[in-house]
XYZ file of C-alpha atoms in Angstrom:
71
model
C 0.000 0.000 0.000
C 1.341 3.434 -0.864
C 1.169 6.570 1.276
C -1.651 7.810 -0.979
C -3.552 4.555 -0.414
C -3.105 4.912 3.336
C -4.490 8.452 3.206
C -7.499 7.271 1.195
C -8.235 4.444 3.627
C -7.870 6.785 6.614
C -10.178 9.341 5.002
C -12.776 6.687 4.132
C -12.792 5.405 7.725
C -12.623 8.784 9.458
C -15.241 8.918 12.198
C -15.844 5.165 12.293
C -16.117 3.743 15.792
C -13.769 0.817 16.346
C -13.597 -2.077 16.833
C -15.174 -2.892 13.482
C -15.207 -5.991 11.322
C -14.401 -6.130 7.619
C -18.054 -5.863 6.555
C -18.550 -2.764 8.727
C -15.417 -1.142 7.261
C -16.630 -1.712 3.706
C -20.189 -0.581 4.437
C -18.945 2.579 6.172
C -16.593 3.420 3.287
C -19.368 2.791 0.742
C -21.715 5.082 2.665
C -19.007 7.778 2.549
C -18.704 7.216 -1.226
C -15.079 6.087 -1.078
C -13.367 5.767 -4.442
C -13.197 2.348 -6.135
C -9.509 1.819 -5.348
C -10.127 2.346 -1.630
C -13.085 -0.030 -1.651
C -11.004 -2.617 -3.513
C -8.292 -2.330 -0.840
C -10.827 -2.773 1.966
C -12.430 -5.767 0.244
C -8.985 -7.384 0.033
C -8.613 -7.291 3.829
C -8.542 -10.590 5.694
C -11.796 -11.326 7.515
C -11.703 -10.255 11.115
C -12.241 -7.428 13.552
C -9.977 -4.385 13.530
C -9.221 -2.277 16.595
C -8.309 0.962 14.809
C -7.456 2.462 11.406
C -3.731 1.794 11.906
C -4.480 -1.899 12.169
C -6.553 -1.702 8.982
C -3.647 -0.024 7.161
C -1.218 -2.725 8.274
C -3.530 -5.465 6.994
C -4.389 -4.078 3.564
C -2.510 -6.077 0.907
C 0.307 -4.245 -0.861
C -1.265 -4.636 -4.307
C -5.073 -4.762 -3.811
C -5.613 -3.608 -7.395
C -4.523 -7.086 -8.492
C -7.343 -8.804 -6.645
C -9.731 -10.846 -8.736
C -12.664 -8.982 -10.336
C -15.915 -8.963 -8.398
C -14.292 -8.935 -4.981
């Protein structure tokens, strides 16, 4: 993940109350109309519950844009 990706993820999750699971992260970002690249990165996260946005950043795959279509 690049610095720009980290900023996008942080912006998309700003105001979210943690802990939050993967589905909550995606739903919250969708509601905030996050850009497609950010949503793709969040969808590539491992299933689980995240304690804060720093933890989310650490878990986002380095190249989420290479994930399979439809994910």
